[in-house]
mmCIF file of C-alpha atoms in Angstrom:
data_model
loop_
_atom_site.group_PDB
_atom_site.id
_atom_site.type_symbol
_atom_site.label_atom_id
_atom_site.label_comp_id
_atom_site.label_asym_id
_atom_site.label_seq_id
_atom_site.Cartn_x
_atom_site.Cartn_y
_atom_site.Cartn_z
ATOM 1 C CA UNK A 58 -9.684 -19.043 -18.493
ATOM 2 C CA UNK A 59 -12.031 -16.458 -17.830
ATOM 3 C CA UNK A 60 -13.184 -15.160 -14.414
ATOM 4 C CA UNK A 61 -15.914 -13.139 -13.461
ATOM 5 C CA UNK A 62 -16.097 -10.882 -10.191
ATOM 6 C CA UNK A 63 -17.045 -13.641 -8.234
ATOM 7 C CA UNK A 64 -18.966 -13.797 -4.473
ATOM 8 C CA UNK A 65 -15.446 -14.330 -2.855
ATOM 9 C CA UNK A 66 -13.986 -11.001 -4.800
ATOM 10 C CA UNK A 67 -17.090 -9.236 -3.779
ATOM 11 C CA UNK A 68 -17.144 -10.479 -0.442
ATOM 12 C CA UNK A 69 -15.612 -7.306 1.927
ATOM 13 C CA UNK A 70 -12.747 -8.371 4.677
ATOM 14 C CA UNK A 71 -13.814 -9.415 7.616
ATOM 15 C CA UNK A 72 -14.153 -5.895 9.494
ATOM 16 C CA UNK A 73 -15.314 -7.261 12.801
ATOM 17 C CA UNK A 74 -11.860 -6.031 14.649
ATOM 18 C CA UNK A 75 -12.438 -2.226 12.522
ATOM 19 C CA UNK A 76 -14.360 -0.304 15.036
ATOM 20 C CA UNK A 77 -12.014 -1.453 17.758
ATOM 21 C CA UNK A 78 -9.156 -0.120 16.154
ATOM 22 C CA UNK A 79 -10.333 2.772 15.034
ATOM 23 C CA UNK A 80 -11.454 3.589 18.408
ATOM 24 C CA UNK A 81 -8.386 2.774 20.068
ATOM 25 C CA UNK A 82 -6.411 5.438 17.631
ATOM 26 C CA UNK A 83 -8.843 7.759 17.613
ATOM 27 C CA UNK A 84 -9.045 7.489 21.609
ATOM 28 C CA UNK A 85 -5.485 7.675 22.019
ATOM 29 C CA UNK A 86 -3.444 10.553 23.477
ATOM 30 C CA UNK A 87 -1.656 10.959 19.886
ATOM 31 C CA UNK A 88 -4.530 10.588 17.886
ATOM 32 C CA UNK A 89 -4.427 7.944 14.743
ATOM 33 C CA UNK A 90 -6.022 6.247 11.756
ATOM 34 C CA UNK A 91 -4.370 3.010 10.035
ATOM 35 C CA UNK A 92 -3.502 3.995 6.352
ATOM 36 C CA UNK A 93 -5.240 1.212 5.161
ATOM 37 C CA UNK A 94 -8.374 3.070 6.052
ATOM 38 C CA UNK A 95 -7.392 5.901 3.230
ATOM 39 C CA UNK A 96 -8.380 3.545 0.667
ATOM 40 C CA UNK A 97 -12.153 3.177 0.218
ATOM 41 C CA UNK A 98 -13.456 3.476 -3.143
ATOM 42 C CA UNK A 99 -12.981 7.157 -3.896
ATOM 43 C CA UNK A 100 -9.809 7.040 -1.717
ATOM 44 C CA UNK A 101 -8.504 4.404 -4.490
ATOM 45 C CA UNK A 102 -9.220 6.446 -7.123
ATOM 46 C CA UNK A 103 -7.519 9.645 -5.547
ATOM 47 C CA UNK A 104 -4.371 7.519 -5.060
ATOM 48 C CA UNK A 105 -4.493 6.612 -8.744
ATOM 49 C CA UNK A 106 -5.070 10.441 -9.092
ATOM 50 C CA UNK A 107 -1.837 11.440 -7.122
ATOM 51 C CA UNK A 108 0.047 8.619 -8.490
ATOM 52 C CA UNK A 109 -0.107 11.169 -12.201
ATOM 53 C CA UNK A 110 1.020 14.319 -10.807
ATOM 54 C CA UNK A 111 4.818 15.597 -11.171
ATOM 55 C CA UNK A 112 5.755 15.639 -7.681
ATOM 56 C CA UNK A 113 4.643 12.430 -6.554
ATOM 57 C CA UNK A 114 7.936 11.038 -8.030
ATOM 58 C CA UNK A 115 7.571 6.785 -6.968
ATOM 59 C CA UNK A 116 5.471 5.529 -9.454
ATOM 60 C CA UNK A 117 7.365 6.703 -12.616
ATOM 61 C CA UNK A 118 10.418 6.159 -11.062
ATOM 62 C CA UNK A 119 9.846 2.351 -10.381
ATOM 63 C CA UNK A 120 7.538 1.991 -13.868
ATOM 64 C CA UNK A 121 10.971 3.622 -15.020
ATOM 65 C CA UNK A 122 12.544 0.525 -13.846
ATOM 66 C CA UNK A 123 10.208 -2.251 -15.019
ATOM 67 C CA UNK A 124 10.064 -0.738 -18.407
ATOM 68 C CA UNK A 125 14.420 -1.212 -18.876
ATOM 69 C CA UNK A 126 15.149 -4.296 -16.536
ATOM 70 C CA UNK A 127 11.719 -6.022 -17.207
ATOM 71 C CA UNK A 128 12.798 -8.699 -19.462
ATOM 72 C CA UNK A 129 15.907 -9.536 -16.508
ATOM 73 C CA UNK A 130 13.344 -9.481 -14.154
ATOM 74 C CA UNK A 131 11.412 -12.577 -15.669
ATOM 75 C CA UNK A 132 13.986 -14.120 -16.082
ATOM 76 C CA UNK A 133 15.630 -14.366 -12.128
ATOM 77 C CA UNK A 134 11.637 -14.217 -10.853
ATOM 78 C CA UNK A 135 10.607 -17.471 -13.425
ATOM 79 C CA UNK A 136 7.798 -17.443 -15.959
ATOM 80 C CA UNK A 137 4.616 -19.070 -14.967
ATOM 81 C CA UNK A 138 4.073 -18.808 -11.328
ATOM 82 C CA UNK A 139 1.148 -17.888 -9.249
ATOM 83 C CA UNK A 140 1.446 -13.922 -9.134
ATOM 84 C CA UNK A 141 -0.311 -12.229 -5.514
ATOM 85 C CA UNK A 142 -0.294 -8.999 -5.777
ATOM 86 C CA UNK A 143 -0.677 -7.165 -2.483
ATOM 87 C CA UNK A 144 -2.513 -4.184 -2.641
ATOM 88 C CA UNK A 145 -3.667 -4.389 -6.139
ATOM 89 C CA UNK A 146 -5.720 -1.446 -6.442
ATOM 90 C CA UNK A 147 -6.666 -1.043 -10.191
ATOM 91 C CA UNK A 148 -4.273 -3.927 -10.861
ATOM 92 C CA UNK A 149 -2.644 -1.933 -13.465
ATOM 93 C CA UNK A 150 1.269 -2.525 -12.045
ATOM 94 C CA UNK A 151 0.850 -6.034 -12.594
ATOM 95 C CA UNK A 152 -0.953 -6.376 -15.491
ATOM 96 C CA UNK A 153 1.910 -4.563 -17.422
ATOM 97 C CA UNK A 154 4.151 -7.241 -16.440
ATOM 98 C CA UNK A 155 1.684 -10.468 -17.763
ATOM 99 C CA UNK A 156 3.531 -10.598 -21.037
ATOM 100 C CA UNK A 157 7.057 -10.638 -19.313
ATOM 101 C CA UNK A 158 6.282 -13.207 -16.368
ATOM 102 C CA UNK A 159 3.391 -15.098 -18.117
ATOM 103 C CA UNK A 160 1.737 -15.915 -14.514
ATOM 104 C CA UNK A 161 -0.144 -19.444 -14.740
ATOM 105 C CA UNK A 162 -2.745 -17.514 -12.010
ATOM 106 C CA UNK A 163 -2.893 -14.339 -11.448
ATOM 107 C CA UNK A 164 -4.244 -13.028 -7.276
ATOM 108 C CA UNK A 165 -5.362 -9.961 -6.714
ATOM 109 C CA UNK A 166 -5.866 -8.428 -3.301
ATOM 110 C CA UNK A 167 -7.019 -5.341 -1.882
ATOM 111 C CA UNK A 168 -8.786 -4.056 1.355
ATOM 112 C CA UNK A 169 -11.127 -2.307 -1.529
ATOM 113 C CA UNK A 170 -13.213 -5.244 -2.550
ATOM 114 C CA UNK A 171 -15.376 -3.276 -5.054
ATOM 115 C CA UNK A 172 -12.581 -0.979 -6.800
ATOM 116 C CA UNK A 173 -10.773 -4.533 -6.890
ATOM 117 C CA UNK A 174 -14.000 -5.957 -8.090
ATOM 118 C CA UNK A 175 -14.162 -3.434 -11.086
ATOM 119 C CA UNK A 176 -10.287 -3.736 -12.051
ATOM 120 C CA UNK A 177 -10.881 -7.392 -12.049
ATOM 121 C CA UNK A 178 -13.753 -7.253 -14.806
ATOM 122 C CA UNK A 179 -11.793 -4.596 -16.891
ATOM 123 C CA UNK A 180 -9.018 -7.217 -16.844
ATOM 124 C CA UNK A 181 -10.485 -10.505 -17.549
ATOM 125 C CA UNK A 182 -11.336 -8.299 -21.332
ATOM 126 C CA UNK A 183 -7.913 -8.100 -22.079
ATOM 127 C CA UNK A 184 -6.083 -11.480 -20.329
ATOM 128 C CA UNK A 185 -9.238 -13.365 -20.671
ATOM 129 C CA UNK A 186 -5.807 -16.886 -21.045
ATOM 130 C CA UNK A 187 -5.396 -16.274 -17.272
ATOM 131 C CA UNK A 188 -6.714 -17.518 -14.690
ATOM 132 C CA UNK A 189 -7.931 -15.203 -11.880
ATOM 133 C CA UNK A 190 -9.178 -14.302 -8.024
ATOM 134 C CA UNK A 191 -10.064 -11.534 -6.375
ATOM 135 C CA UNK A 192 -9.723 -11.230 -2.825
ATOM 136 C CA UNK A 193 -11.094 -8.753 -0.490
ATOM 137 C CA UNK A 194 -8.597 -8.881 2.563
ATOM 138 C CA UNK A 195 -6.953 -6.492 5.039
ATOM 139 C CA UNK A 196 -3.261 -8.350 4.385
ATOM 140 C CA UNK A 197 -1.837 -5.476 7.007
ATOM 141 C CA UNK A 198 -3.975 -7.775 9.921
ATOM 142 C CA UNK A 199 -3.402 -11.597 8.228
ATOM 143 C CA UNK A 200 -2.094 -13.217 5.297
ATOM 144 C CA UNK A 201 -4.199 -16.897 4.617
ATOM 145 C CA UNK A 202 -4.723 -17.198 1.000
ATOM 146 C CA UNK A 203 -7.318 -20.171 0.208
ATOM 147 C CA UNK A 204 -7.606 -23.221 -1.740
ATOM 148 C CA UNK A 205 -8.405 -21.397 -5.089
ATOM 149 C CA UNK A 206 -4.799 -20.002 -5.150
ATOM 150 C CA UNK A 207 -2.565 -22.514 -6.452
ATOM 151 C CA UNK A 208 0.315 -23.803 -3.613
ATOM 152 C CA UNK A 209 3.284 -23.656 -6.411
ATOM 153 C CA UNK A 210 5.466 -21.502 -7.118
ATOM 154 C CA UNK A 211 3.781 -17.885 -5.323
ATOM 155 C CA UNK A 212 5.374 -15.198 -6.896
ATOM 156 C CA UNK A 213 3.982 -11.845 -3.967
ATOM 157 C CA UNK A 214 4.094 -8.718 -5.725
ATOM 158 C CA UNK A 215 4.636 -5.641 -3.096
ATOM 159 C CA UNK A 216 5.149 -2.494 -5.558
ATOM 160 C CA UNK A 217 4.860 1.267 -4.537
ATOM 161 C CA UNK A 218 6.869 1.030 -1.584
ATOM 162 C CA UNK A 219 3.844 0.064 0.672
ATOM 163 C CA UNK A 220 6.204 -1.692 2.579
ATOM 164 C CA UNK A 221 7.190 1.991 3.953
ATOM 165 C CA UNK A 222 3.667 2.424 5.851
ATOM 166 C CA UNK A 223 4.461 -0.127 8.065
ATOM 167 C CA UNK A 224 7.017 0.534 11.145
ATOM 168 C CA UNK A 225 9.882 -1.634 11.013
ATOM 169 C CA UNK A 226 9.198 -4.077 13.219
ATOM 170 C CA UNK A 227 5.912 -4.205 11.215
ATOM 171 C CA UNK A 228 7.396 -4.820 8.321
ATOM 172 C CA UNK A 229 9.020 -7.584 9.707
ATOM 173 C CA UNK A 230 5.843 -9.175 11.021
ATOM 174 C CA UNK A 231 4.373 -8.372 7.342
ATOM 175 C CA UNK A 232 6.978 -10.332 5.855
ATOM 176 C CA UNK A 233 7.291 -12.774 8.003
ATOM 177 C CA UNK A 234 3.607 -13.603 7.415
ATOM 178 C CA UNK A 235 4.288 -13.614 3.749
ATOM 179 C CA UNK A 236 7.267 -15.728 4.232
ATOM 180 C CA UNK A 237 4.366 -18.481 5.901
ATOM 181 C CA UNK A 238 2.216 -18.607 2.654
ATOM 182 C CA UNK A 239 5.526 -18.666 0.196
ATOM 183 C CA UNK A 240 6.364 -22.192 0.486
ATOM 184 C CA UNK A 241 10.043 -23.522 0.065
ATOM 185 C CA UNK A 242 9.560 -22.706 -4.136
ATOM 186 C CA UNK A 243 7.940 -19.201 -3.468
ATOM 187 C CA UNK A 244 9.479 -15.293 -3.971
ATOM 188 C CA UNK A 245 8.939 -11.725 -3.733
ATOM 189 C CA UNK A 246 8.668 -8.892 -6.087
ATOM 190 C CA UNK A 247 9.136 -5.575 -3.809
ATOM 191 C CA UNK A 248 9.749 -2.067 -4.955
ATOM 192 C CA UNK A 249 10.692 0.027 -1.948
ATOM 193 C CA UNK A 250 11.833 3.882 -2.083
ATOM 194 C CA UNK A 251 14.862 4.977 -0.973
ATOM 195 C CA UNK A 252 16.085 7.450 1.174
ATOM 196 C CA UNK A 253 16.522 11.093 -0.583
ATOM 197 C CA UNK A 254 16.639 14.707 0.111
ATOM 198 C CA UNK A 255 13.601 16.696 2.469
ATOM 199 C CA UNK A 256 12.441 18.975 -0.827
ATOM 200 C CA UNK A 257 11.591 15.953 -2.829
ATOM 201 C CA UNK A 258 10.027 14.159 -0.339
ATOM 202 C CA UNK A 259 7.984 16.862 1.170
ATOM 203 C CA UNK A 260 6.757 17.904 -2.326
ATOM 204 C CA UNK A 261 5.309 14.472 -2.877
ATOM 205 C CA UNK A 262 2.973 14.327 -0.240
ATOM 206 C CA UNK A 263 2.171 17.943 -0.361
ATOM 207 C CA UNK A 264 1.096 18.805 -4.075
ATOM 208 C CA UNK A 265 0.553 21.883 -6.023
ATOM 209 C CA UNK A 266 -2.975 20.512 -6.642
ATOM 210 C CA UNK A 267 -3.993 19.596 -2.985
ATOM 211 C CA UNK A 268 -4.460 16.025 -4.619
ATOM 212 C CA UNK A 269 -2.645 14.597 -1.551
ATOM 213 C CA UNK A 270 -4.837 16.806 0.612
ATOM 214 C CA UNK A 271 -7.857 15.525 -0.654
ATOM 215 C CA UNK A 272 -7.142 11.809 -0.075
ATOM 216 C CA UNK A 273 -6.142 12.686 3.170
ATOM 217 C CA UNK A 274 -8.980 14.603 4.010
ATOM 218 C CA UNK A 275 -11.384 11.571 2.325
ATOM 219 C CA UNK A 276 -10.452 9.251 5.363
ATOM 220 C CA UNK A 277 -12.224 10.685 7.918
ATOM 221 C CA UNK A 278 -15.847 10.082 5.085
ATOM 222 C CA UNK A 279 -14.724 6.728 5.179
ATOM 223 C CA UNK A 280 -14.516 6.293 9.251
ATOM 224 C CA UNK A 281 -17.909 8.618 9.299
ATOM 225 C CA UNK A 282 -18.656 5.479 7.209
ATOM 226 C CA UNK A 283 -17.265 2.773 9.610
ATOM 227 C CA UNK A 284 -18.168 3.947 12.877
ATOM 228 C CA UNK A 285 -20.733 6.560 12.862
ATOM 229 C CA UNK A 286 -18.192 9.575 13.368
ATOM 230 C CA UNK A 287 -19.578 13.097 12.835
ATOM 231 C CA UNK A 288 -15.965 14.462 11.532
ATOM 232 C CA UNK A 289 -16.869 17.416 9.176
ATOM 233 C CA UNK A 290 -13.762 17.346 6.399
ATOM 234 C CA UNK A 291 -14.253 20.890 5.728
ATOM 235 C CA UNK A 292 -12.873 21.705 9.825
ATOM 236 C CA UNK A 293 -9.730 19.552 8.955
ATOM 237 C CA UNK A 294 -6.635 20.253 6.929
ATOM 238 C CA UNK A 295 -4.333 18.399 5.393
ATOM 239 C CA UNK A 296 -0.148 18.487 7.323
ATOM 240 C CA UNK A 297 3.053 16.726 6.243
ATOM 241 C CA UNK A 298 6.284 16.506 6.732
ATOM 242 C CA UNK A 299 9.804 14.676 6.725
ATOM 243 C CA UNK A 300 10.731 13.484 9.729
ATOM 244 C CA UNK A 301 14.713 12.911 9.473
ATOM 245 C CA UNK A 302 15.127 11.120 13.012
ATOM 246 C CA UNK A 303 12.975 8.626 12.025
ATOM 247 C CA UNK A 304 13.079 8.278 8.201
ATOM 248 C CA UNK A 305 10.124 8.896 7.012
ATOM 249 C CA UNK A 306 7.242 11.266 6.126
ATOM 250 C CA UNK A 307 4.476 11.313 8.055
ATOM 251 C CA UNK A 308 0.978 13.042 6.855
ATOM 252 C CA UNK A 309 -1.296 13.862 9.424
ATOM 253 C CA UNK A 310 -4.943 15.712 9.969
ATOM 254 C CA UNK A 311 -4.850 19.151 11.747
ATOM 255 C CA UNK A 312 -8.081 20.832 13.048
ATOM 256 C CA UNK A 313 -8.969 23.642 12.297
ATOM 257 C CA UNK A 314 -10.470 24.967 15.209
ATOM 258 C CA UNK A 315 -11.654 23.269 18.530
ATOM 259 C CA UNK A 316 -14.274 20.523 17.995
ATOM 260 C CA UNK A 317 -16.202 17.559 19.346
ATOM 261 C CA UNK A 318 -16.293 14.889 17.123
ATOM 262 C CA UNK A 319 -19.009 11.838 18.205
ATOM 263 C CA UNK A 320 -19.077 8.478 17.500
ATOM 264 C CA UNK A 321 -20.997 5.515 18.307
ATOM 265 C CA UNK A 322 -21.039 5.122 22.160
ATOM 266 C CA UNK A 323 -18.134 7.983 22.411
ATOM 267 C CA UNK A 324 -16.439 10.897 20.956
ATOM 268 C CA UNK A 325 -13.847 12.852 22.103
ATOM 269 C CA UNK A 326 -13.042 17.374 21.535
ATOM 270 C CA UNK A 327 -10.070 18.424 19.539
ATOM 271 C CA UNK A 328 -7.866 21.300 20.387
ATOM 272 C CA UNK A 329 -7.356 23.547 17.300
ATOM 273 C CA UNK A 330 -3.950 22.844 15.674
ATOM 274 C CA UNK A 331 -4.528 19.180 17.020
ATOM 275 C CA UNK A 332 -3.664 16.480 14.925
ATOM 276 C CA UNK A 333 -4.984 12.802 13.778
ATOM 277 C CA UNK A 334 -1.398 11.133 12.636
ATOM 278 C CA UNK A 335 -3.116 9.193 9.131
ATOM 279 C CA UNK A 336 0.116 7.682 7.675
ATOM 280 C CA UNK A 337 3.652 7.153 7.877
ATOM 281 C CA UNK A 338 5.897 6.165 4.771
ATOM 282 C CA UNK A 339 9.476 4.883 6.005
ATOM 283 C CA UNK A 340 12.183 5.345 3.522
ATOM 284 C CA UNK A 341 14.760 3.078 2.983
ATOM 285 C CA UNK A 342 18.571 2.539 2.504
ATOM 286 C CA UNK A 343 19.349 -0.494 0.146
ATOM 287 C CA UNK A 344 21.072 -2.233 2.881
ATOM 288 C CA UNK A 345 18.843 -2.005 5.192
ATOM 289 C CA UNK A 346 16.083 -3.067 2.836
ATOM 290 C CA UNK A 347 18.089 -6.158 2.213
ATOM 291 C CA UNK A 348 18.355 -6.544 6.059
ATOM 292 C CA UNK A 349 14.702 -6.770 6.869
ATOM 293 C CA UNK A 350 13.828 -9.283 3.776
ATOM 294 C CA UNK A 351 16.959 -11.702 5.359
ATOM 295 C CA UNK A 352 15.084 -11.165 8.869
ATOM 296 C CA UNK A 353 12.220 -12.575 7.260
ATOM 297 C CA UNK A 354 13.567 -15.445 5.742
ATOM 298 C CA UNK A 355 14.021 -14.021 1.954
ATOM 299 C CA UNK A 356 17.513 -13.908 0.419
ATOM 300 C CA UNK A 357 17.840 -10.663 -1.962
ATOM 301 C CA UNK A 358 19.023 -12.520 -5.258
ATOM 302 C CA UNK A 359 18.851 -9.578 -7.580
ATOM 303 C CA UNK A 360 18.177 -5.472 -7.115
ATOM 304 C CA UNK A 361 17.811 -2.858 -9.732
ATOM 305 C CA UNK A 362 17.399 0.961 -9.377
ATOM 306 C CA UNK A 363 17.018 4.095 -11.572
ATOM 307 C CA UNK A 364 19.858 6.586 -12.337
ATOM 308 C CA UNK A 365 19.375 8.613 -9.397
ATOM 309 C CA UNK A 366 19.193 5.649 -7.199
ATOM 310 C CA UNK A 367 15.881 7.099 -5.292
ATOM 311 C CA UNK A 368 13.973 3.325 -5.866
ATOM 312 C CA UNK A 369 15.114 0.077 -6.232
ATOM 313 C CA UNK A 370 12.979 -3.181 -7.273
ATOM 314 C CA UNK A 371 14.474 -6.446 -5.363
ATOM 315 C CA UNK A 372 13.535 -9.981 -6.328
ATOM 316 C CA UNK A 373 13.533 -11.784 -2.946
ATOM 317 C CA UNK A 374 13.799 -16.196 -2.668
ATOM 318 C CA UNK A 375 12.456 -17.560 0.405
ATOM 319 C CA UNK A 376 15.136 -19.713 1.941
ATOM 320 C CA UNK A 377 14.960 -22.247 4.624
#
């Protein structure tokens, strides 16, 4: 079946609640932006940028494990289902696993309704035999897929260890909510990274290049964007780090020098060295990966990892 870019793929989330949470973070003592809001347009394309370079070690690792267990994975995930895949971006994960799992529908969704838009048409060339949607939603906020997406058998597809921007008690919530649109005959696909040592995972979101940087740096275009900020890039720099305690790195904005940023109806000054926390990306030990899918009512049937065990793919069966 072929599918076009239609008026619902097109049609950006519903942004009404975006100014009011970008002005609560950016209002707030410890300054933040949601990572979702790295991922306009260009911010899409950076990521596919970053997701090439040597250091940024997560992509090839879990491609690395779709390319040897692919053909196992089919068969404990089920041919033919209705494949969502969260965060989509240029829909290229997926796509190399149509000829394993054969997906009777194939749903893509991303926060970036026109990158989406443009993977979608680049698609529908190549797998014009299955049927397709695009939807423009922020999944982070709610999870209500509608009538076009087929109620059997929904196969979600969480790659990249996006799972790791949320907290842990919102990846719980996350799951939960993707428990609610499973149904009793629905799964999970989830690649999640593990826990590893501070050199590799601080040369990841740090590169040689200043990749990284850059798609840090292009968030605050995109909230100039949103809510009629004034934040000059050029006064900002680009900070990460592994923090042990909690697990995870964290990349944040540091300023330069002291500054008064404005926005619609407000603004607030900035100390130099001050900095706007942009994302967090929790990493995981397998059990307690396997913990949080049970305390969203999955059931981890099957895991596979690479030879260093620094990834792991689980397939995940909702239970009741």
């Amino acid at each position: 079946m072929l599918t076009t870019c239609t008026s619902e793929t097109r049609r950006p989330p519903d942004n009404a609640h975006v100014p009011a949470e970008l002005l609560a973070g950016l209002g707030a003592r410890d300054a933040w932006i949601s990572p979702k809001f790295l991922y306009d347009a260009l911010g899409s394309k950076l990521f596919e940028a970053i997701c090439e370079l040597p250091e940024y070690y997560p992509t090839r690792t879990e491609a690395s494990i779709f390319e040897r267990y692919g053909a196992e994975i089919a068969r404990v995930a089920g041919l033919g289902a209705t494949l969502v895949d969260l965060g989509a971006g240029n829909c290229a994960k997926a796509a190399k696993l149509f000829p394993l799992l054969q997906p009777a529908q194939y749903v893509a969704v991303d926060i970036s309704s026109e990158f989406l838009c443009e993977a979608l048409e680049n698609l529908r060339q190549r797998f014009a035999h299955i049927e397709m949607t695009g939807l423009g939603l922020d999944f982070s906020e709610r999870l209500e897929l509608p009538p076009s997406v087929r109620a059997q058998r929904r196969l979600f597809f969480f790659p990249g260890s996006s799972i790791g921007n949320f907290t842990p008690e919102q990846a719980r919530a996350f799951l939960l909510r993707v428990r609610g649109q499973c149904g009793d005959d629905g799964g999970l696909l989830i690649g999640i990274d593990l826990a590893k040592d501070r050199a590799t995972l601080q040369a990841a979101y740090d590169d040689a290049l200043g990749v990284t940087a850059a798609f840090n740096l292009n968030v605050l275009r995109h909230v100039n964007r949103l809510i009629g900020a004034d934040f000059d890039p050029r006064q900002w720099r680009h900070h990460s780090f592994y923090h042990e305690a909690q697990g995870r790195v964290e990349m944040h904005l540091e300023a330069r020098r002291l500054q008064t940023v404005r926005w619609q109806g407000g603004g607030r000054s900035f100390r130099a060295g001050e900095r706007i926390h942009t994302e967090s990306s929790y990493k995981y030990r397998q059990a307690d990966a396997v913990r949080l899918l049970e305390q969203a009512g999955f059931e981890a049937t099957r895991m596979w990892t690479d030879a260093r065990h620094w990834f792991t793919v689980i397939h995940a069966q909702a239970v009741t």
